[in-house]
Amino acid sequence: MKEVQAIIFDLDNTLMDRDYTFRSFSTQFVQDLLGHLEPEAAEQVVEEMILRDADGYRDKDGFFEELSQVLPWQTHVTAADIRAYYDEKYAGHGAVMKHAETILNYCRDRGYILGLLTNGKKDIQHAKIDLLSLRHHFKDIVISAEVGISKPDPEIYQLALERLGVDAAHTLFIGDHPVNDIWGAGKAGMKGIWLRRNHIWDDHLDICPWKIINELDELKEIL
């Protein structure tokens, strides 16, 4: 695809396997803070945390307050304590998505300019990127909390394009979220490649993916 000059990737559940990451974090959380539970009960709490987390699209403060209220504590833990634990421990559980390193090298070898655009807290997202050794692949990285704009606000996609020095018509966006990645990027003028993970496509959206993939290595057949 000679007309494509740049590719912008999402991070969570696109280049980072967030499913694995959050399950791993939740398992440690239960071991450390709910160690009095029997194994079966502990596993049930892990599954409950995953369900309540809603793939990371919950407001974190509300999520932590909810955990503080509903989990079977032996000694009560506050939402602030959970936040502090999360900020310290979560990024260390990060795992790179299958085929991510291979496809990033593939894209760079073919001369594509690469960018990363992610919603999230500055410190957490930077820690994930460095843990996964992804930083060197990208000409620029935009993190929502760092710039004060979040996907799907059109301004954040435009900012990413400006930093890469490319225009939307020659840029692809790859991500797993129908609204934040495909619809938002489409409204900014980019073609979107939807990595199908946990989200169901919303047929009410007025922009559709240009391509749909189930694994990142399928990009080799497209690019």
XYZ file of N, CA and C in Angstrom:
669
model
N 0.832 -1.192 0.000
C 0.000 0.000 0.000
C 0.872 1.251 0.000
N 1.279 1.685 -1.175
C 2.224 2.793 -1.272
C 1.638 4.106 -0.782
N 0.301 4.243 -0.847
C -0.289 5.516 -0.462
C -0.254 5.729 1.061
N -0.088 4.669 1.809
C -0.021 4.789 3.265
C 1.396 5.167 3.680
N 1.502 6.255 4.423
C 2.810 6.716 4.890
C 3.029 6.439 6.373
N 1.937 6.406 7.137
C 2.071 6.290 8.588
C 0.990 5.378 9.153
N 1.302 4.799 10.315
C 0.360 3.937 11.028
C 0.388 4.342 12.490
N -0.801 4.591 13.047
C -0.923 4.901 14.471
C -1.588 3.711 15.160
N -0.969 3.258 16.229
C -1.482 2.122 16.996
C -2.070 2.591 18.325
N -3.114 1.916 18.743
C -3.604 1.977 20.115
C -2.670 1.101 20.977
N -2.755 1.264 22.306
C -1.906 0.458 23.190
C -2.664 -0.706 23.833
N -3.624 -0.399 24.707
C -4.265 -1.444 25.512
C -5.152 -2.348 24.670
N -4.864 -3.638 24.748
C -5.530 -4.686 23.977
C -5.336 -4.531 22.473
N -4.279 -3.815 22.114
C -3.823 -3.778 20.720
C -2.357 -4.198 20.684
N -1.496 -3.426 21.312
C -0.087 -3.811 21.422
C 0.226 -4.444 22.774
N -0.536 -4.074 23.788
C -0.422 -4.730 25.090
C -1.622 -5.639 25.299
N -1.359 -6.849 25.768
C -2.437 -7.798 26.040
C -3.062 -7.434 27.379
N -4.059 -6.563 27.341
C -4.649 -6.090 28.592
C -5.411 -7.193 29.312
N -5.992 -8.125 28.586
C -6.704 -9.227 29.235
C -5.772 -9.978 30.180
N -4.618 -10.359 29.660
C -3.629 -11.056 30.490
C -3.149 -10.152 31.614
N -2.865 -8.890 31.277
C -2.304 -7.949 32.240
C -3.236 -7.749 33.427
N -4.521 -7.516 33.167
C -5.437 -7.246 34.277
C -5.701 -8.509 35.088
N -5.769 -9.655 34.449
C -5.951 -10.907 35.195
C -4.751 -11.174 36.097
N -3.559 -10.958 35.575
C -2.350 -11.151 36.365
C -2.322 -10.192 37.555
N -2.648 -8.915 37.300
C -2.706 -7.929 38.380
C -3.746 -8.325 39.418
N -4.931 -8.717 38.975
C -6.011 -9.053 39.901
C -5.639 -10.250 40.766
N -4.946 -11.205 40.174
C -4.512 -12.382 40.932
C -3.545 -11.984 42.046
N -2.582 -11.114 41.725
C -1.658 -10.648 42.754
C -2.390 -9.816 43.811
N -3.318 -8.975 43.349
C -4.112 -8.144 44.263
C -4.807 -9.004 45.306
N -5.452 -10.058 44.856
C -6.182 -10.940 45.778
C -5.216 -11.677 46.701
N -4.097 -12.123 46.163
C -3.108 -12.806 46.995
C -2.578 -11.875 48.085
N -2.312 -10.624 47.732
C -1.697 -9.687 48.673
C -2.688 -9.110 49.679
N -3.909 -8.809 49.236
C -4.855 -8.071 50.077
C -6.023 -8.908 50.594
N -6.211 -10.093 50.004
C -7.293 -10.979 50.429
C -6.756 -12.395 50.632
N -5.587 -12.456 51.247
C -4.897 -13.735 51.407
C -5.595 -14.728 52.315
N -6.620 -14.274 53.054
C -7.353 -15.166 53.944
C -8.340 -16.056 53.194
N -8.594 -15.754 51.929
C -9.594 -16.507 51.165
C -9.064 -17.874 50.741
N -9.955 -18.844 50.698
C -9.631 -20.151 50.138
C -9.451 -20.006 48.621
N -8.700 -20.919 47.982
C -8.403 -20.777 46.542
C -9.631 -20.571 45.665
N -10.710 -21.304 45.909
C -11.896 -21.164 45.064
C -12.531 -19.788 45.231
N -12.595 -19.320 46.470
C -13.156 -17.992 46.715
C -12.264 -16.902 46.133
N -10.961 -17.098 46.231
C -10.021 -16.124 45.670
C -10.198 -16.015 44.164
N -10.370 -17.144 43.493
C -10.564 -17.133 42.039
C -11.874 -16.449 41.670
N -12.893 -16.637 42.494
C -14.174 -15.974 42.242
C -14.028 -14.454 42.342
N -13.203 -13.986 43.278
C -12.975 -12.545 43.408
C -12.222 -12.017 42.192
N -11.236 -12.765 41.701
C -10.515 -12.357 40.491
C -11.491 -12.205 39.325
N -12.371 -13.180 39.148
C -13.341 -13.105 38.061
C -14.297 -11.925 38.247
N -14.668 -11.650 39.493
C -15.551 -10.516 39.769
C -14.856 -9.198 39.445
N -13.586 -9.087 39.796
C -12.832 -7.872 39.476
C -12.756 -7.657 37.973
N -12.516 -8.718 37.230
C -12.430 -8.617 35.773
C -13.766 -8.157 35.191
N -14.856 -8.708 35.713
C -16.186 -8.327 35.232
C -16.482 -6.863 35.555
N -16.203 -6.451 36.767
C -16.486 -5.080 37.187
C -15.592 -4.057 36.477
N -14.413 -4.481 36.083
C -13.464 -3.595 35.402
C -13.940 -3.175 34.016
N -14.788 -3.993 33.389
C -15.375 -3.668 32.075
C -14.302 -3.329 31.040
N -13.277 -4.171 30.984
C -12.207 -4.017 29.987
C -11.476 -2.686 30.109
N -11.472 -2.130 31.341
C -10.725 -0.893 31.575
C -11.484 0.378 31.283
N -12.758 0.270 30.882
C -13.510 1.460 30.503
C -14.415 1.970 31.629
N -14.080 1.574 32.855
C -14.704 2.158 34.034
C -13.882 3.357 34.501
N -14.562 4.334 35.090
C -13.845 5.378 35.811
C -13.096 4.719 36.961
N -11.784 4.928 37.016
C -10.966 4.204 37.988
C -11.355 4.540 39.429
N -11.610 5.791 39.733
C -11.962 6.144 41.110
C -13.249 5.448 41.532
N -14.231 5.403 40.635
C -15.476 4.709 40.930
C -15.269 3.207 41.074
N -14.420 2.668 40.242
C -14.111 1.241 40.295
C -13.448 0.877 41.618
N -12.469 1.679 42.036
C -11.767 1.382 43.282
C -12.690 1.564 44.489
N -13.566 2.554 44.447
C -14.532 2.746 45.533
C -15.466 1.537 45.633
N -15.870 1.035 44.481
C -16.750 -0.133 44.450
C -16.051 -1.358 45.041
N -14.798 -1.573 44.647
C -14.052 -2.703 45.205
C -13.914 -2.566 46.715
N -13.664 -1.358 47.180
C -13.526 -1.120 48.615
C -14.800 -1.506 49.369
N -15.938 -1.316 48.721
C -17.215 -1.569 49.382
C -17.666 -3.028 49.293
N -17.345 -3.719 48.193
C -17.981 -5.025 47.966
C -17.081 -6.239 48.194
N -15.766 -6.072 48.185
C -14.904 -7.247 48.322
C -14.881 -7.745 49.771
N -14.675 -9.043 49.967
C -14.756 -9.657 51.303
C -13.489 -9.455 52.128
N -13.265 -8.208 52.552
C -12.048 -7.876 53.293
C -12.050 -8.521 54.675
N -10.886 -8.916 55.120
C -10.712 -9.285 56.525
C -10.413 -8.020 57.322
N -9.568 -7.176 56.749
C -9.319 -5.829 57.253
C -9.652 -4.857 56.132
N -10.532 -3.910 56.377
C -11.036 -3.050 55.311
C -9.909 -2.276 54.625
N -10.025 -2.152 53.305
C -9.066 -1.413 52.481
C -9.825 -0.290 51.780
N -9.324 0.918 51.867
C -10.010 2.071 51.281
C -9.752 2.164 49.780
N -10.573 2.963 49.111
C -10.380 3.211 47.683
C -9.026 3.859 47.424
N -8.606 4.744 48.315
C -7.300 5.390 48.162
C -6.167 4.376 48.268
N -6.321 3.405 49.162
C -5.314 2.353 49.295
C -5.258 1.491 48.033
N -6.422 1.209 47.475
C -6.475 0.408 46.246
C -5.839 1.177 45.097
N -6.124 2.463 45.009
C -5.499 3.311 43.981
C -3.984 3.285 44.112
N -3.477 3.421 45.311
C -2.029 3.424 45.521
C -1.424 2.079 45.127
N -2.108 1.003 45.469
C -1.637 -0.341 45.098
C -1.628 -0.493 43.582
N -2.697 -0.061 42.943
C -2.803 -0.134 41.481
C -1.686 0.662 40.805
N -1.489 1.884 41.241
C -0.467 2.732 40.626
C 0.927 2.135 40.778
N 1.165 1.438 41.874
C 2.476 0.849 42.109
C 2.676 -0.464 41.360
N 1.629 -1.285 41.280
C 1.795 -2.668 40.820
C 1.332 -2.950 39.393
N 0.324 -2.200 38.908
C -0.359 -2.626 37.679
C 0.564 -2.723 36.468
N 1.328 -1.687 36.211
C 2.139 -1.665 34.990
C 3.124 -2.825 34.936
N 3.556 -3.297 36.096
C 4.517 -4.390 36.129
C 3.975 -5.708 35.629
N 2.672 -5.800 35.447
C 2.058 -7.031 34.939
C 1.875 -6.995 33.418
N 2.279 -5.917 32.785
C 2.055 -5.753 31.349
C 2.672 -6.869 30.531
N 1.938 -7.316 29.512
C 2.423 -8.355 28.594
C 2.160 -7.900 27.168
N 3.138 -8.061 26.322
C 3.002 -7.630 24.934
C 2.017 -8.536 24.208
N 1.234 -7.958 23.313
C 0.281 -8.724 22.533
C 1.008 -9.665 21.578
N 0.413 -10.811 21.348
C 0.956 -11.773 20.401
C 1.185 -11.109 19.040
N 2.348 -11.298 18.481
C 2.767 -10.794 17.168
C 3.086 -9.295 17.150
N 2.946 -8.598 18.293
C 3.138 -7.144 18.277
C 4.552 -6.760 17.862
N 5.545 -7.367 18.471
C 6.937 -7.015 18.162
C 7.255 -7.325 16.699
N 6.790 -8.453 16.224
C 7.037 -8.852 14.834
C 6.424 -7.855 13.860
N 5.178 -7.445 14.120
C 4.502 -6.573 13.163
C 5.050 -5.161 13.228
N 5.485 -4.711 14.402
C 6.097 -3.380 14.491
C 7.410 -3.345 13.710
N 8.204 -4.386 13.834
C 9.440 -4.460 13.049
C 9.134 -4.540 11.556
N 8.118 -5.285 11.198
C 7.698 -5.408 9.799
C 7.336 -4.036 9.225
N 6.560 -3.267 9.991
C 6.135 -1.944 9.524
C 7.316 -0.981 9.410
N 8.191 -0.991 10.388
C 9.353 -0.095 10.351
C 10.270 -0.453 9.181
N 10.469 -1.753 8.945
C 11.338 -2.186 7.849
C 10.810 -1.736 6.496
N 9.510 -1.540 6.400
C 8.904 -1.106 5.138
C 8.744 0.402 5.055
N 9.293 1.101 6.011
C 9.373 2.557 5.939
C 8.182 3.317 6.456
N 7.239 2.635 7.094
C 6.090 3.353 7.644
C 6.510 4.162 8.867
N 5.991 5.369 8.979
C 6.159 6.174 10.189
C 5.164 5.650 11.212
N 5.628 5.363 12.425
C 4.758 4.751 13.433
C 4.509 5.704 14.601
N 3.259 5.743 15.037
C 2.876 6.515 16.198
C 2.055 5.663 17.144
N 1.966 6.114 18.381
C 1.173 5.435 19.404
C 0.249 6.465 20.034
N -1.033 6.128 20.134
C -2.035 7.029 20.719
C -2.862 6.240 21.717
N -2.834 6.651 22.986
C -3.500 5.875 24.023
C -4.166 6.773 25.050
N -5.314 6.341 25.531
C -5.939 6.976 26.672
C -5.352 6.396 27.951
N -5.225 7.227 28.984
C -4.761 6.708 30.264
C -3.919 7.715 31.019
N -3.533 7.313 32.230
C -2.683 8.151 33.058
C -1.254 8.153 32.521
N -0.618 9.297 32.611
C 0.736 9.470 32.079
C 1.712 8.431 32.625
N 1.814 8.333 33.941
C 2.821 7.460 34.538
C 2.551 5.995 34.241
N 1.280 5.603 34.314
C 0.912 4.204 34.065
C 1.219 3.816 32.619
N 0.804 4.660 31.667
C 0.990 4.311 30.262
C 2.480 4.304 29.879
N 3.228 5.288 30.363
C 4.668 5.286 30.079
C 5.343 4.052 30.666
N 4.928 3.652 31.868
C 5.522 2.465 32.495
C 5.231 1.210 31.678
N 4.006 1.095 31.151
C 3.665 -0.051 30.304
C 4.545 -0.067 29.054
N 4.649 1.082 28.403
C 5.407 1.178 27.154
C 6.856 0.758 27.371
N 7.439 1.201 28.481
C 8.838 0.867 28.751
C 8.999 -0.580 29.196
N 8.063 -1.093 29.988
C 8.118 -2.492 30.401
C 8.090 -3.419 29.184
N 7.289 -3.059 28.207
C 7.135 -3.888 27.009
C 8.187 -3.582 25.944
N 9.080 -2.630 26.222
C 10.154 -2.246 25.291
C 9.607 -1.843 23.923
N 8.581 -1.012 23.938
C 7.934 -0.578 22.697
C 8.363 0.811 22.234
N 8.928 1.601 23.110
C 9.129 3.022 22.831
C 9.934 3.277 21.562
N 10.953 2.486 21.321
C 11.868 2.758 20.212
C 11.216 2.613 18.846
N 10.055 1.987 18.799
C 9.392 1.787 17.510
C 8.735 3.061 16.975
N 8.462 4.036 17.851
C 7.555 5.121 17.494
C 8.257 6.460 17.339
N 7.851 7.168 16.297
C 8.331 8.536 16.126
C 7.742 9.436 17.201
N 6.487 9.169 17.582
C 5.870 9.978 18.623
C 4.818 9.161 19.367
N 4.612 9.502 20.642
C 3.644 8.839 21.505
C 2.757 9.912 22.131
N 1.447 9.755 21.984
C 0.490 10.686 22.580
C -0.315 9.939 23.641
N -0.293 10.459 24.875
C -1.039 9.892 25.995
C -2.059 10.928 26.449
N -3.300 10.512 26.575
C -4.398 11.456 26.801
C -4.162 12.351 28.013
N -3.767 11.773 29.131
C -3.601 12.573 30.351
C -2.460 13.576 30.227
N -1.544 13.306 29.317
C -0.395 14.188 29.131
C -0.769 15.416 28.306
N -1.768 15.270 27.444
C -2.135 16.367 26.545
C -3.493 16.975 26.888
N -4.196 16.390 27.845
C -5.472 16.944 28.266
C -6.616 16.721 27.308
N -6.481 15.746 26.415
C -7.541 15.380 25.456
C -7.593 13.858 25.415
N -8.776 13.300 25.262
C -8.914 11.846 25.220
C -9.626 11.397 23.949
N -9.306 10.209 23.472
C -10.112 9.587 22.419
C -11.524 9.407 22.959
N -12.565 9.661 22.157
C -12.559 9.937 20.717
C -12.657 11.415 20.329
N -12.182 12.326 21.155
C -12.159 13.742 20.794
C -11.319 13.923 19.528
N -11.863 14.539 18.488
C -11.127 14.679 17.221
C -9.773 15.365 17.369
N -9.632 16.230 18.352
C -8.391 16.984 18.498
C -7.196 16.091 18.806
N -7.419 14.973 19.511
C -6.273 14.148 19.898
C -5.702 13.396 18.686
N -6.566 13.018 17.751
C -6.072 12.359 16.532
C -5.312 13.369 15.674
N -5.839 14.587 15.607
C -5.168 15.625 14.830
C -3.812 15.952 15.422
N -3.735 15.983 16.742
C -2.458 16.219 17.407
C -1.460 15.116 17.072
N -1.904 13.877 17.092
C -1.021 12.761 16.755
C -0.507 12.871 15.321
N -1.390 13.252 14.405
C -0.990 13.425 13.005
C 0.036 14.545 12.854
N -0.224 15.656 13.531
C 0.699 16.801 13.448
C 2.076 16.429 13.978
N 2.119 15.703 15.052
C 3.408 15.307 15.635
C 4.175 14.347 14.732
N 3.447 13.537 13.985
C 4.102 12.618 13.054
C 4.471 13.298 11.741
N 3.863 14.461 11.477
C 4.136 15.171 10.238
C 3.485 14.546 9.028
N 2.301 13.956 9.221
C 1.578 13.302 8.129
C 0.138 13.787 8.130
N -0.572 13.494 7.031
C -1.987 13.852 7.010
C -2.836 12.599 7.141
N -4.103 12.815 7.474
C -4.996 11.701 7.770
C -5.201 10.773 6.577
N -5.233 11.342 5.383
C -5.504 10.538 4.191
C -4.432 9.494 3.916
N -3.239 9.689 4.479
C -2.136 8.754 4.255
C -1.767 7.993 5.532
N -2.737 7.912 6.471
C -2.461 7.295 7.760
C -3.527 6.267 8.104
N -3.100 5.132 8.639
C -4.001 4.111 9.154
C -3.999 4.153 10.675
N -5.149 3.812 11.264
C -5.238 3.681 12.717
C -5.634 2.248 13.043
N -4.904 1.628 13.969
C -5.158 0.235 14.335
C -5.482 0.165 15.823
N -6.644 -0.403 16.143
C -7.026 -0.527 17.542
C -8.185 -1.474 17.726
N -8.538 -1.711 18.994
C -9.554 -2.715 19.318
C -10.914 -2.123 19.668
N -10.970 -0.814 19.934
C -12.225 -0.239 20.412
C -13.009 0.391 19.255
N -14.254 -0.027 19.052
C -15.025 0.490 17.917
C -15.154 2.009 17.893
N -15.376 2.634 19.043
C -15.578 4.087 19.079
C -14.254 4.823 19.202
N -13.481 4.501 20.217
C -12.256 5.256 20.498
C -11.186 5.090 19.431
N -11.172 3.959 18.771
C -10.129 3.706 17.780
C -10.628 3.843 16.336
N -11.682 3.154 15.998
C -12.104 3.125 14.591
C -12.995 4.313 14.239
N -14.036 4.538 15.016
C -14.940 5.654 14.725
C -14.225 6.991 14.895
N -13.526 7.164 16.000
C -12.853 8.436 16.255
C -11.805 8.753 15.206
N -10.988 7.763 14.861
C -9.969 7.975 13.838
C -10.609 8.229 12.480
N -11.713 7.532 12.220
C -12.415 7.742 10.958
C -12.955 9.150 10.829
N -13.478 9.688 11.928
C -13.972 11.064 11.915
C -12.840 12.059 11.668
N -11.630 11.652 12.037
C -10.464 12.506 11.799
C -9.884 12.309 10.397
N -10.483 11.411 9.608
C -10.068 11.223 8.221
C -9.173 10.033 7.960
N -8.921 9.222 8.979
C -8.059 8.051 8.799
C -8.872 6.799 8.501
N -8.279 5.860 7.785
C -8.855 4.530 7.657
C -8.497 3.726 8.901
N -9.461 2.935 9.377
C -9.238 2.161 10.583
C -9.174 0.669 10.331
N -8.263 0.010 11.018
C -8.194 -1.454 11.017
C -8.568 -1.912 12.421
N -9.664 -2.627 12.511
C -10.200 -3.053 13.800
C -9.624 -4.405 14.192
N -8.899 -4.430 15.315
C -8.415 -5.675 15.897
C -9.518 -6.197 16.810
N -10.157 -7.262 16.391
C -11.322 -7.759 17.116
C -10.882 -8.487 18.390
N -11.261 -7.912 19.537
C -10.899 -8.503 20.822
C -12.179 -8.738 21.646
N -12.474 -7.862 22.595
C -13.613 -8.082 23.496
C -14.859 -7.288 23.125
N -14.686 -6.264 22.294
C -15.802 -5.361 22.006
C -16.628 -5.849 20.819
N -17.934 -5.685 20.953
C -18.857 -5.988 19.857
C -19.045 -4.721 19.029
N -19.066 -4.889 17.708
C -19.235 -3.720 16.852
C -20.633 -3.141 17.014
N -20.701 -1.823 17.109
C -21.972 -1.109 17.217
C -22.434 -0.727 15.811
N -23.490 -1.358 15.349
C -23.976 -1.112 13.990
C -24.576 0.276 13.806
N -24.751 1.021 14.898
C -25.271 2.380 14.787
C -24.177 3.386 14.432
N -22.924 2.974 14.508
C -21.837 3.890 14.164
C -21.878 4.195 12.671
N -21.606 5.441 12.327
C -21.692 5.851 10.922
C -20.358 5.704 10.185
N -19.386 5.107 10.834
C -18.113 4.783 10.191
C -17.790 3.327 10.494
N -17.362 2.598 9.492
C -17.028 1.183 9.647
C -15.527 0.972 9.476
N -15.006 -0.136 9.974
C -13.587 -0.425 9.759
C -13.280 -0.605 8.275
N -12.110 -0.151 7.880
C -11.650 -0.416 6.520
C -11.299 -1.895 6.377
N -10.652 -2.455 7.405
C -10.330 -3.874 7.451
C -10.566 -4.369 8.871
N -10.794 -5.675 9.013
C -10.970 -6.306 10.316
C -9.977 -7.457 10.431
N -9.267 -7.521 11.561
C -8.311 -8.598 11.794
C -8.573 -9.209 13.171
N -8.147 -10.452 13.326
C -8.250 -11.134 14.616
C -6.902 -11.251 15.310
N -5.827 -11.161 14.547
C -4.470 -11.209 15.094
C -3.627 -10.164 14.361
N -2.639 -9.619 15.065
C -1.821 -8.559 14.473
C -1.035 -9.025 13.257
N -0.646 -10.299 13.203
C 0.172 -10.736 12.067
C -0.611 -10.751 10.757
N -1.940 -10.616 10.821
C -2.743 -10.516 9.606
C -2.470 -9.207 8.863
N -1.851 -8.256 9.546
C -1.508 -6.976 8.889
C -0.537 -7.194 7.734
N 0.250 -8.243 7.779
C 1.189 -8.509 6.692
C 0.471 -8.732 5.360
N -0.766 -9.193 5.419
C -1.540 -9.426 4.206
C -2.198 -8.146 3.705
N -2.166 -7.094 4.515
C -2.820 -5.842 4.181
C -1.821 -4.767 3.774
N -0.701 -4.686 4.498
C 0.247 -3.598 4.296
C 1.270 -3.939 3.228
